[in-house]
Coordinates of C-alpha atoms in Angstrom, one line a residue:
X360 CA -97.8 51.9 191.3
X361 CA -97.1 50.1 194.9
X362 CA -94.9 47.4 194.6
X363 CA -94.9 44.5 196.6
X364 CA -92.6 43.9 199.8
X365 CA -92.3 40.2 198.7
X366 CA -91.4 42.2 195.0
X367 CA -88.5 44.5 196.5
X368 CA -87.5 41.8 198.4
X369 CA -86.5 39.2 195.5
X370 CA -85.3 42.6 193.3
X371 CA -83.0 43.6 195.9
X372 CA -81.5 39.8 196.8
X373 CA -81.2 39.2 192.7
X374 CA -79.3 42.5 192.2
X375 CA -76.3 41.8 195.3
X376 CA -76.5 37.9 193.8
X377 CA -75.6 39.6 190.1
X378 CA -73.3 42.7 191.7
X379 CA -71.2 39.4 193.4
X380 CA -71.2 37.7 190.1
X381 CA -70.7 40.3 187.6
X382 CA -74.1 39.6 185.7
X383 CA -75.7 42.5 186.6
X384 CA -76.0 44.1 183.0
X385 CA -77.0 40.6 181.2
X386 CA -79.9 39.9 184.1
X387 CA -81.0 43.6 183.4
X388 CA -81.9 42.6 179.7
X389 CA -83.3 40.0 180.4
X390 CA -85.5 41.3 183.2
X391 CA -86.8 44.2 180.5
X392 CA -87.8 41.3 178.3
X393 CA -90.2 39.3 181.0
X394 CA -91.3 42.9 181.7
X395 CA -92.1 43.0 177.8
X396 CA -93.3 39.8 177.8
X397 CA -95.3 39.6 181.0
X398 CA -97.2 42.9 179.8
X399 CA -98.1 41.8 176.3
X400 CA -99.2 38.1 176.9
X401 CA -102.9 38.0 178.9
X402 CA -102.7 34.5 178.4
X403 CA -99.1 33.8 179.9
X404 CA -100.4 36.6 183.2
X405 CA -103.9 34.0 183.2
X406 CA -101.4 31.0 183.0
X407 CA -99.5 31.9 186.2
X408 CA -102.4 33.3 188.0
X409 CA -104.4 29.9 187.9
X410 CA -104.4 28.6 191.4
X411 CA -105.1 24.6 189.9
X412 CA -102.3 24.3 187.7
X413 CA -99.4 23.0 190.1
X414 CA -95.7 24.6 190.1
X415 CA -94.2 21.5 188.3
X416 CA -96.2 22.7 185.1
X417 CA -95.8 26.2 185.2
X418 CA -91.8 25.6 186.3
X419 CA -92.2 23.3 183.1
X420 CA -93.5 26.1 181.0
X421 CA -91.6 28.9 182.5
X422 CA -88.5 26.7 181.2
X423 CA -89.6 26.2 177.6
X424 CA -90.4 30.0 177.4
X425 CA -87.2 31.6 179.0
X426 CA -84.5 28.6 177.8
X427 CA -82.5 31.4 176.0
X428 CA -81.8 33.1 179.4
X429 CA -79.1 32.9 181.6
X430 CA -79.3 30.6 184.2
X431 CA -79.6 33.1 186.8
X432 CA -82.7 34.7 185.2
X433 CA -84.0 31.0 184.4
X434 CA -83.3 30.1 188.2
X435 CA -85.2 33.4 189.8
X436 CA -88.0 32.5 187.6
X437 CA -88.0 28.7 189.7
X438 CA -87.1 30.1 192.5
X439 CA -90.5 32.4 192.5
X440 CA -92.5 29.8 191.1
X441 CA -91.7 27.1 193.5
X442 CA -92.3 29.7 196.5
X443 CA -95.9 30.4 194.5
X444 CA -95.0 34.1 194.2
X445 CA -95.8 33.7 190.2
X446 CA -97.7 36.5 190.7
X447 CA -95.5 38.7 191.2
X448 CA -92.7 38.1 188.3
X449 CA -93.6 41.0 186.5
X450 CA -93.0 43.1 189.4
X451 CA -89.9 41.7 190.7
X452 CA -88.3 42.3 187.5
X453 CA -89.6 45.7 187.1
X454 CA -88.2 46.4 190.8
X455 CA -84.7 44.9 189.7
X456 CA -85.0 47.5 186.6
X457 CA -85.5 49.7 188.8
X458 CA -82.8 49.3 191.0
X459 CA -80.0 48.9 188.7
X460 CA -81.5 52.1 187.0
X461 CA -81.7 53.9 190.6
X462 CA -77.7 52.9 190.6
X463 CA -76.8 54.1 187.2
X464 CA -78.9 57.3 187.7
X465 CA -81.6 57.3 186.0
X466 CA -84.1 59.5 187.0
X467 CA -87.7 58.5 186.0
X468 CA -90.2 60.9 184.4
X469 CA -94.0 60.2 183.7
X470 CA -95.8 63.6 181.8
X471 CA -99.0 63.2 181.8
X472 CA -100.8 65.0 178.4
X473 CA -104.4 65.6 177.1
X474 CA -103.1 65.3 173.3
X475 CA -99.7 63.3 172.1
X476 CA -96.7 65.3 171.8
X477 CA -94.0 65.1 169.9
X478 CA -90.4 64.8 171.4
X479 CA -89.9 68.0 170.8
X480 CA -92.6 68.8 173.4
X481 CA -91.4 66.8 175.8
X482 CA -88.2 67.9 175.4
X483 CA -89.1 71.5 176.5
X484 CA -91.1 70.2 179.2
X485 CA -87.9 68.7 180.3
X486 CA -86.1 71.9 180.2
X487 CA -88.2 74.0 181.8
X488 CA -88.3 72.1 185.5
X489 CA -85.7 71.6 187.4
X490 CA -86.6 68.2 188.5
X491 CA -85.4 66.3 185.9
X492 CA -81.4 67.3 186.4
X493 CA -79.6 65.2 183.6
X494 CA -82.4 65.3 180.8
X495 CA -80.0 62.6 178.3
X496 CA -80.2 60.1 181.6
X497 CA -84.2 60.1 182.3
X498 CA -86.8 57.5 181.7
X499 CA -89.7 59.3 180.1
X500 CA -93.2 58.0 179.9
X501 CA -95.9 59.6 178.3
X502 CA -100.0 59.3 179.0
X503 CA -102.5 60.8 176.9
X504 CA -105.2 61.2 179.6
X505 CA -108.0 63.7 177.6
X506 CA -109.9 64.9 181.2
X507 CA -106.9 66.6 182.1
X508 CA -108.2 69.0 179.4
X509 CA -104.9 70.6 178.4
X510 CA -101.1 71.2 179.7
X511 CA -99.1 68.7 181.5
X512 CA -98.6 67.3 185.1
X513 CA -95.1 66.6 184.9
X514 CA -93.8 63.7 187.8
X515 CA -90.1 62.7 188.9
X516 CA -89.8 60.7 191.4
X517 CA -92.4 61.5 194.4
X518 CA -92.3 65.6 193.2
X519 CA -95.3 66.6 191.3
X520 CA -95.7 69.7 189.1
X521 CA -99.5 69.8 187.6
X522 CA -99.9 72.5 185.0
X523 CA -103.3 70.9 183.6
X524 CA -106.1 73.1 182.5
X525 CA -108.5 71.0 184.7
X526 CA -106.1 71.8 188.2
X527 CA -106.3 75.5 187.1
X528 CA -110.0 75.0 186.2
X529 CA -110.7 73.1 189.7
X530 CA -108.6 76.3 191.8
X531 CA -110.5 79.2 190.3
X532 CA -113.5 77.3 191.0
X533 CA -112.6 76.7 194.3
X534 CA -111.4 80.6 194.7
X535 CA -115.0 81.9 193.3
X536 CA -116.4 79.7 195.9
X537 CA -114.5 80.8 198.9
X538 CA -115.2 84.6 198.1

């Protein structure tokens, strides 16, 4: 997923703002729940994606729906709507995640699988690379993607390891085609 400059750029200001302060752990809750929250309401992403509807309302709203966070989370969230970058809270919170993850080391894994698997799977999968280097301190998302046919393609970070039947399908293909 590309993120933003504008996104990296708000991320990176909140998390020196919450190093200075010492709220760095409360805003990172708080940031997983408008992730949470901004992924499961269509309605709340339609809300703050309407051009029409003016800042004072949505600042309005945003205060109503966030008045149990801190008022550093609740004054990012004015902050961004006043500068008419609503549309990108979701992702400045996921970038600030991010960061505070990248400090704590947390390396983040995406396997992607024709079939769920249970975490016994993905725990061998996590053994067997040597990508993921501290297995009890990764991020591990799973996608059930059927045309991949079978196996795994296995992602940390920008490294890539695709052991899909479809990959191995598409190269002796592409071998019986060169010879």
């Amino acid at each position: 997923m590309l993120t933003s400059k504008v996104a990296k750029r708000y991320a990176q200001g909140l998390l020196e703002f919450t190093n200075e302060s010492g709220q760095t752990e409360a805003v990172f809750s708080e940031m997983k729940d408008v992730v949470k929250l901004m992924s499961e309401s269509k309605d709340l992403n339609k809300f703050f994606l309407t051009p029409y509807i003016d800042a004072n309302k949505k600042t309005e709203i945003a205060n109503e729906i966030f008045k149990n966070f801190s008022p550093v989370a609740q004054n990012l969230i004015k902050l961004i709507i006043k500068n008419g970058r609503e549309n990108q809270i979701k992702n400045i919170a996921q970038q600030y995640i991010n960061k505070v993850e990248d400090i704590k080391g947390v390396q983040r894994v995406t396997i992607t699988t024709a079939t769920p698997l249970s975490q016994e799977n993905i725990d061998q999968i996590l053994k067997s690379t040597s990508l993921v280097t501290a297995q009890n301190n990764a991020d591990v998302e799973v996608n059930v993607k059927p045309e991949i046919l079978g196996g795994y393609i296995l992602r940390v970070g920008d490294q890539q390891v695709d052991a899909s039947v479809k990959s191995k399908l598409n190269k002796i293909k592409k071998d019986f085609q060169l010879n």
